[in-house]
Short mmCIF file of C-alpha atoms in Angstrom, two decimals:
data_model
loop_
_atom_site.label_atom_id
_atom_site.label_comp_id
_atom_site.label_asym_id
_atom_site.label_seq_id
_atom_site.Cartn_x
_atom_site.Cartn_y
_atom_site.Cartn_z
CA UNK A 1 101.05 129.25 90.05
CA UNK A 2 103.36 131.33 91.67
CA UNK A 3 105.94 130.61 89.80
CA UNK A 4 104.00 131.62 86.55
CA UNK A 5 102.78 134.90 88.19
CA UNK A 6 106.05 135.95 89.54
CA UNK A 7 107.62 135.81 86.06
CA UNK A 8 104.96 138.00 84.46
CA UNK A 9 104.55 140.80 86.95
CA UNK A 10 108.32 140.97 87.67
CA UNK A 11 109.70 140.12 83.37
CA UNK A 12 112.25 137.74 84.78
CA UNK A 13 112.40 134.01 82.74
CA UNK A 14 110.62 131.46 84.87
CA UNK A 15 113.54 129.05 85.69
CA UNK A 16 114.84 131.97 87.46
CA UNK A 17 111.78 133.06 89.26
CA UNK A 18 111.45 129.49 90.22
CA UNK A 19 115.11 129.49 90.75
CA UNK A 20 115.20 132.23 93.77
CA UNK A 21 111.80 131.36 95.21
CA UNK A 22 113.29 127.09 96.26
CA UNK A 23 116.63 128.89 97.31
CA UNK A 24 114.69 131.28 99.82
CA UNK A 25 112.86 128.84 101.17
CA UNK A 26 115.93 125.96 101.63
CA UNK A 27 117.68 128.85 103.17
CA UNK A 28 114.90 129.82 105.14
CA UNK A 29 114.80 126.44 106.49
CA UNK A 30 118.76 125.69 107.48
CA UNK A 31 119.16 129.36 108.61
CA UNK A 32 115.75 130.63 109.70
CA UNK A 33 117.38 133.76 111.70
CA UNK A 34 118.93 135.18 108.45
CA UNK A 35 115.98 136.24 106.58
CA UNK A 36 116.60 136.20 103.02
CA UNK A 37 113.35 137.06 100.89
CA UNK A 38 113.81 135.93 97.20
CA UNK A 39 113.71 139.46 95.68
CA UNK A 40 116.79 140.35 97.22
CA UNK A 41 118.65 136.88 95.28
CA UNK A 42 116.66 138.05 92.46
CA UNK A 43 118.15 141.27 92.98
CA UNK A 44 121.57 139.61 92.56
CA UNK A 45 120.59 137.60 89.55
CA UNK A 46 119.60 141.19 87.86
CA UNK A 47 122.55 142.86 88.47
CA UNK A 48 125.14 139.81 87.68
CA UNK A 49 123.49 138.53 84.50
CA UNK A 50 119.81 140.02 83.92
CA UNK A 51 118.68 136.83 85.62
CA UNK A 52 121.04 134.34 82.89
CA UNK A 53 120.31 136.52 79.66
CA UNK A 54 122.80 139.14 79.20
CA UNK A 55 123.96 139.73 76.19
CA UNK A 56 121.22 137.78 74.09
CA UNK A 57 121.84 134.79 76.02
CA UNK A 58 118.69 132.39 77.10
CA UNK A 59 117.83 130.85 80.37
CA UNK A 60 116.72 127.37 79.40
CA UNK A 61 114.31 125.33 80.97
CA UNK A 62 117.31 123.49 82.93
CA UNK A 63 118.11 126.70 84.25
CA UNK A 64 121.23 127.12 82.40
CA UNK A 65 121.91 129.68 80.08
CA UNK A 66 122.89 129.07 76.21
CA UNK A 67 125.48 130.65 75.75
CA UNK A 68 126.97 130.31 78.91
CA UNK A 69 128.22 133.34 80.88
CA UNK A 70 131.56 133.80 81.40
CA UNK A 71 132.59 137.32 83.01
CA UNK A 72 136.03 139.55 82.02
CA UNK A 73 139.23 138.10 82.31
CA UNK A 74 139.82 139.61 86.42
CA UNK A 75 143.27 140.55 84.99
CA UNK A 76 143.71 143.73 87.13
CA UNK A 77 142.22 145.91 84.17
CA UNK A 78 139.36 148.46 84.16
CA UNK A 79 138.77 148.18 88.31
CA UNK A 80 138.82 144.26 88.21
CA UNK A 81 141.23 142.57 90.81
CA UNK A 82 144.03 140.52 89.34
CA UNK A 83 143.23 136.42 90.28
CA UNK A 84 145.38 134.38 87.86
CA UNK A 85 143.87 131.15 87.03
CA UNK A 86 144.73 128.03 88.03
CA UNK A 87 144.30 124.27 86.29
CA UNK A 88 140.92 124.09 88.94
CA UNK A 89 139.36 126.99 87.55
CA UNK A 90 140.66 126.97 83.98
CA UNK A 91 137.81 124.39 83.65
CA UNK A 92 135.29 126.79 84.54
CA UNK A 93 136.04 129.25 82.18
CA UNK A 94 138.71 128.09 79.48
CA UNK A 95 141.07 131.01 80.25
CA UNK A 96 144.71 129.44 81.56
CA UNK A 97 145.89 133.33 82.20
CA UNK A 98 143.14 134.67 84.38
CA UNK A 99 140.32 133.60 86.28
CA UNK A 100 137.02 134.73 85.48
CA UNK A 101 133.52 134.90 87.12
CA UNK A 102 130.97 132.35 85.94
CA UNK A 103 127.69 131.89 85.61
CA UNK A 104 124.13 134.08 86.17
CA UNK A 105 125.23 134.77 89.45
CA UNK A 106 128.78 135.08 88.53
CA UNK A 107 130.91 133.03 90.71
CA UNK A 108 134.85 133.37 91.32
CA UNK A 109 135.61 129.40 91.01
CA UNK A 110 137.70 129.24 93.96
CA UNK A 111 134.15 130.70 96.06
CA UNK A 112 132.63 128.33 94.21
CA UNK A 113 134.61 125.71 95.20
CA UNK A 114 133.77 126.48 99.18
CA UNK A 115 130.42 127.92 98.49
CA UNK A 116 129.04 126.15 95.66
CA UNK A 117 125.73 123.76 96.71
CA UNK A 118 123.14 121.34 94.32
CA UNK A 119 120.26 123.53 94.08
CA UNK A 120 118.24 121.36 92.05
CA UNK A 121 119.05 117.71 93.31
CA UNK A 122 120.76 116.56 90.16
CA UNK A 123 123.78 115.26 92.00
CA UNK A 124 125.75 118.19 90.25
CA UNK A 125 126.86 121.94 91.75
CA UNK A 126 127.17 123.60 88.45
CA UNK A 127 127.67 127.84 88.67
CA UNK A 128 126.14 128.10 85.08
CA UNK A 129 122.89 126.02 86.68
CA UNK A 130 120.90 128.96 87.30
CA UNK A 131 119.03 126.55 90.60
CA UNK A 132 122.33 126.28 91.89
CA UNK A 133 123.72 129.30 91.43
CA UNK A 134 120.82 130.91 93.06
CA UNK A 135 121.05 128.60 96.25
CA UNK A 136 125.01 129.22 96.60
CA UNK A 137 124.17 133.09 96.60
CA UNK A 138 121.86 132.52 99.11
CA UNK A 139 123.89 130.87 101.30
CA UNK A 140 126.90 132.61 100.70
CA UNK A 141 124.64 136.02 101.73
CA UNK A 142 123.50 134.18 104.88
CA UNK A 143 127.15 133.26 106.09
CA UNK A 144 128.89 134.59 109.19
CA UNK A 145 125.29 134.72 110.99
CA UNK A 146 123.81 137.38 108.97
CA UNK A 147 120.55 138.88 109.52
CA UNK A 148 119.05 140.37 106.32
CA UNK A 149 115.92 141.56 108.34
CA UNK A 150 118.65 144.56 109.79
CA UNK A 151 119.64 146.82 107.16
CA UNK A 152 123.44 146.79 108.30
CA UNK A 153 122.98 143.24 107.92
CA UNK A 154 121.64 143.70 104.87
CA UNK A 155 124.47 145.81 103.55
CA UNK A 156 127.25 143.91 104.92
CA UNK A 157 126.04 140.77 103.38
CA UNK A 158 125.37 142.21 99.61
CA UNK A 159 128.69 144.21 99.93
CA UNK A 160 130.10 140.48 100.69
CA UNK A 161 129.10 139.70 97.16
CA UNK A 162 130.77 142.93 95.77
CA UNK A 163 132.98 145.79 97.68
CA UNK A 164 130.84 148.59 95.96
CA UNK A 165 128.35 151.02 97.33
CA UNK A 166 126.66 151.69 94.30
CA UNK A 167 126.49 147.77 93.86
CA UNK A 168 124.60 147.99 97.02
CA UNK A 169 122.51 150.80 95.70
CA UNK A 170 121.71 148.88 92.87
CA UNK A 171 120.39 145.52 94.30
CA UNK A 172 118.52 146.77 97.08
CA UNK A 173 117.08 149.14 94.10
CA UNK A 174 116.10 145.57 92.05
CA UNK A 175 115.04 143.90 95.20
CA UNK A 176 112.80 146.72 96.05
CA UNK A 177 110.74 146.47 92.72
CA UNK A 178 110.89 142.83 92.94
CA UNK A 179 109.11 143.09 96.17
CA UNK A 180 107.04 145.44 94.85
CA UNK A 181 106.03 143.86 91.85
CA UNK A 182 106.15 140.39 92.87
CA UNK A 183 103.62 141.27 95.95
CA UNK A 184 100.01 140.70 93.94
CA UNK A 185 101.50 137.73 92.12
CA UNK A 186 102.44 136.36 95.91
CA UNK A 187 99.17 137.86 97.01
CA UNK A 188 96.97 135.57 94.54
CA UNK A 189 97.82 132.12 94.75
CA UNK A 190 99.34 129.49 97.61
CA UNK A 191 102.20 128.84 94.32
CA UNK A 192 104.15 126.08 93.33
CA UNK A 193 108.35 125.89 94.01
CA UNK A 194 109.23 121.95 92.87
CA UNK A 195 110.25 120.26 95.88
CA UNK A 196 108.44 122.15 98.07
CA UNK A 197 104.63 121.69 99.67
CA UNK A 198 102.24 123.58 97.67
CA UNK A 199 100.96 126.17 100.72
CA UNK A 200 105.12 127.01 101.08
CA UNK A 201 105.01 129.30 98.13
CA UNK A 202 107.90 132.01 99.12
CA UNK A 203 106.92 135.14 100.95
CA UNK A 204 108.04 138.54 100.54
CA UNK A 205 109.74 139.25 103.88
CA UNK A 206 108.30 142.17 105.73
CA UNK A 207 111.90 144.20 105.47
CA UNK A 208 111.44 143.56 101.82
CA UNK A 209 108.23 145.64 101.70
CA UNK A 210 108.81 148.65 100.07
CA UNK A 211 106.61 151.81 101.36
CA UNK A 212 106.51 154.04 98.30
CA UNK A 213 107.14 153.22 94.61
CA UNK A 214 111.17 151.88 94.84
CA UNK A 215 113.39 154.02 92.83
CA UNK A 216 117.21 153.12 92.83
CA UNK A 217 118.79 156.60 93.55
CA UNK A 218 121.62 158.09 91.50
CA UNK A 219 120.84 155.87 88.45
CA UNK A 220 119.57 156.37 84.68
CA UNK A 221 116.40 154.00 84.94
CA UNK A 222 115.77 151.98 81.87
CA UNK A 223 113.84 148.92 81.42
CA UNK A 224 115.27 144.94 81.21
CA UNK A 225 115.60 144.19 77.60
CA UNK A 226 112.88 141.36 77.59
CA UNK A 227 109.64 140.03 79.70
CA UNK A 228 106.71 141.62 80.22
CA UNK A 229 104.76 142.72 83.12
CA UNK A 230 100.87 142.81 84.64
CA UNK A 231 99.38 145.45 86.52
CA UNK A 232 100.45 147.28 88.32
CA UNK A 233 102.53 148.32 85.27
CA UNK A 234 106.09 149.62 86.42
CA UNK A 235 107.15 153.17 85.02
CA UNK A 236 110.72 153.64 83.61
CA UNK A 237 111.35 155.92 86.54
CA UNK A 238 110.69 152.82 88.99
CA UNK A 239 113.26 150.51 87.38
CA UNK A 240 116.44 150.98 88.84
CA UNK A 241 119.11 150.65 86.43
CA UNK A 242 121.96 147.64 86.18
CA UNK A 243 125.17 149.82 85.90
CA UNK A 244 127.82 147.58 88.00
CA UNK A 245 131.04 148.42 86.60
CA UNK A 246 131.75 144.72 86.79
CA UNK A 247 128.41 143.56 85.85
CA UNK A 248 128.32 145.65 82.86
CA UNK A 249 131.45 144.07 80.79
CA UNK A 250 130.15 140.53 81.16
CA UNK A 251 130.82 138.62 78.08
CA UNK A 252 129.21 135.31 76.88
CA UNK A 253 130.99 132.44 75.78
CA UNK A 254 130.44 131.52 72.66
CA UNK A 255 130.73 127.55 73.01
CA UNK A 256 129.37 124.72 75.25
CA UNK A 257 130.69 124.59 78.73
CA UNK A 258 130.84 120.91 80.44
CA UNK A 259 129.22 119.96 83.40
CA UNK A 260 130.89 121.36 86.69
CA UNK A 261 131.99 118.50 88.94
CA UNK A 262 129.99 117.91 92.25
CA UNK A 263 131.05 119.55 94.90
CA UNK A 264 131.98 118.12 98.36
CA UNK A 265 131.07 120.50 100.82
#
């Protein structure tokens, strides 16, 4: 299954795999001229949250992570921007002072509350829901007629998602191993998304195939702390490292969070 094979060769947990791989396709679908290939969500995923397990947390099979994720307090300290909460988004996160991003794709609540979408048909948009998450990032790359297939596009929708140049370094660094790794698990088997026809297993999109072995410049490669790969077996120099200054002072909530309430959108 494609699903199965994409989570070996790449190390990411298999709700996530499964995760990017229905968004890509749904997006595929609604905006067929924007051209987002699942390894450059999954790209996203590694930089935000090592696809829902940073910090020892665990995806879960309902594609939400235990502990939940809960980024810094955006309080206007160590290069964050200053968002004080409100009594919306104090039920995201638990903080009345500050907001905080959310989530494995870490979400601002108020962009989730105009970009947030049901990813898995539960009835529920939920930012810690790994399915929805993953759709909402899609979408929200896709907006303003973007076309991923140019690499201005490209840029101009991942810098959307964060006003950093090495952020963009970074993800197009993950998505390019993704695509790299992920092409012989695509390569052997039609796959299997839920809710999608058997034959409409996702495809790595031709911008998305890398040349040469991808290497993230500028970085300090290192390995993801868990998962496990098939051939061909990456090297540590072909891992491109996750070194967002945001990205890496997420914290992890120590308690439950509740159900998010349904968006209307």
């Amino acid at each position: 299954m494609w699903v199965a094979r994409t989570a070996h060769a790449t190390g990411m947990p298999r709700p996530a795999a499964r995760a990017y791989g229905r968004a890509s396709i749904v997006v595929s679908r609604e905006q067929p001229d924007c051209h987002v290939g699942w390894p450059t969500i999954a790209g996203i995923g590694s930089v935000e949250s090592d696809h829902g397990r940073h910090d020892g947390a665990r995806l879960r099979a309902d594609g939400r992570p235990w502990p939940r994720i809960v980024g810094p307090a955006l309080d206007g300290t160590n290069g964050t921007e200053a968002i004080p909460a409100s009594a919306d988004s104090e039920f995201f996160h638990g903080d009345d002072d500050w907001d905080h991003a959310v989530g494995p794709m870490q979400f601002i609540p108020s962009t989730w509350e105009s970009s947030g979408v049901d990813g898995d048909g539960d009835g529920d948009a939920d930012p810690q829901n790994v399915y929805d998450a993953a759709a909402s990032a899609a979408g929200y790359l896709c907006a303003d007629g973007r076309d991923m297939a140019d690499a201005g596009g490209r840029r101009a929708a991942i810098l959307s998602y964060n006003q950093s140049d090495e952020y963009v370094r970074t993800v197009i660094g993950w998505q390019t191993y993704f695509a790299t790794y992920g092409i012989e698990a695509i390569g052997q088997t039609a796959g299997y998304v839920p809710n999608a026809p058997a034959d409409d297993a996702p495809t790595t999109r031709d911008e998305e195939r890398p040349t040469t072995s991808p290497r993230c410049p500028n970085h300090a490669a290192k390995r993801p702390a868990t998962g496990t790969t098939m051939k061909p077996k990456p090297t540590s120099a072909t891992m491109p490292a996750t070194t967002s200054a945001i990205c890496a002072t997420i914290i992890v909530a120590a308690r439950p969070g509740r159900a998010c309430p349904t968006s209307n959108r």
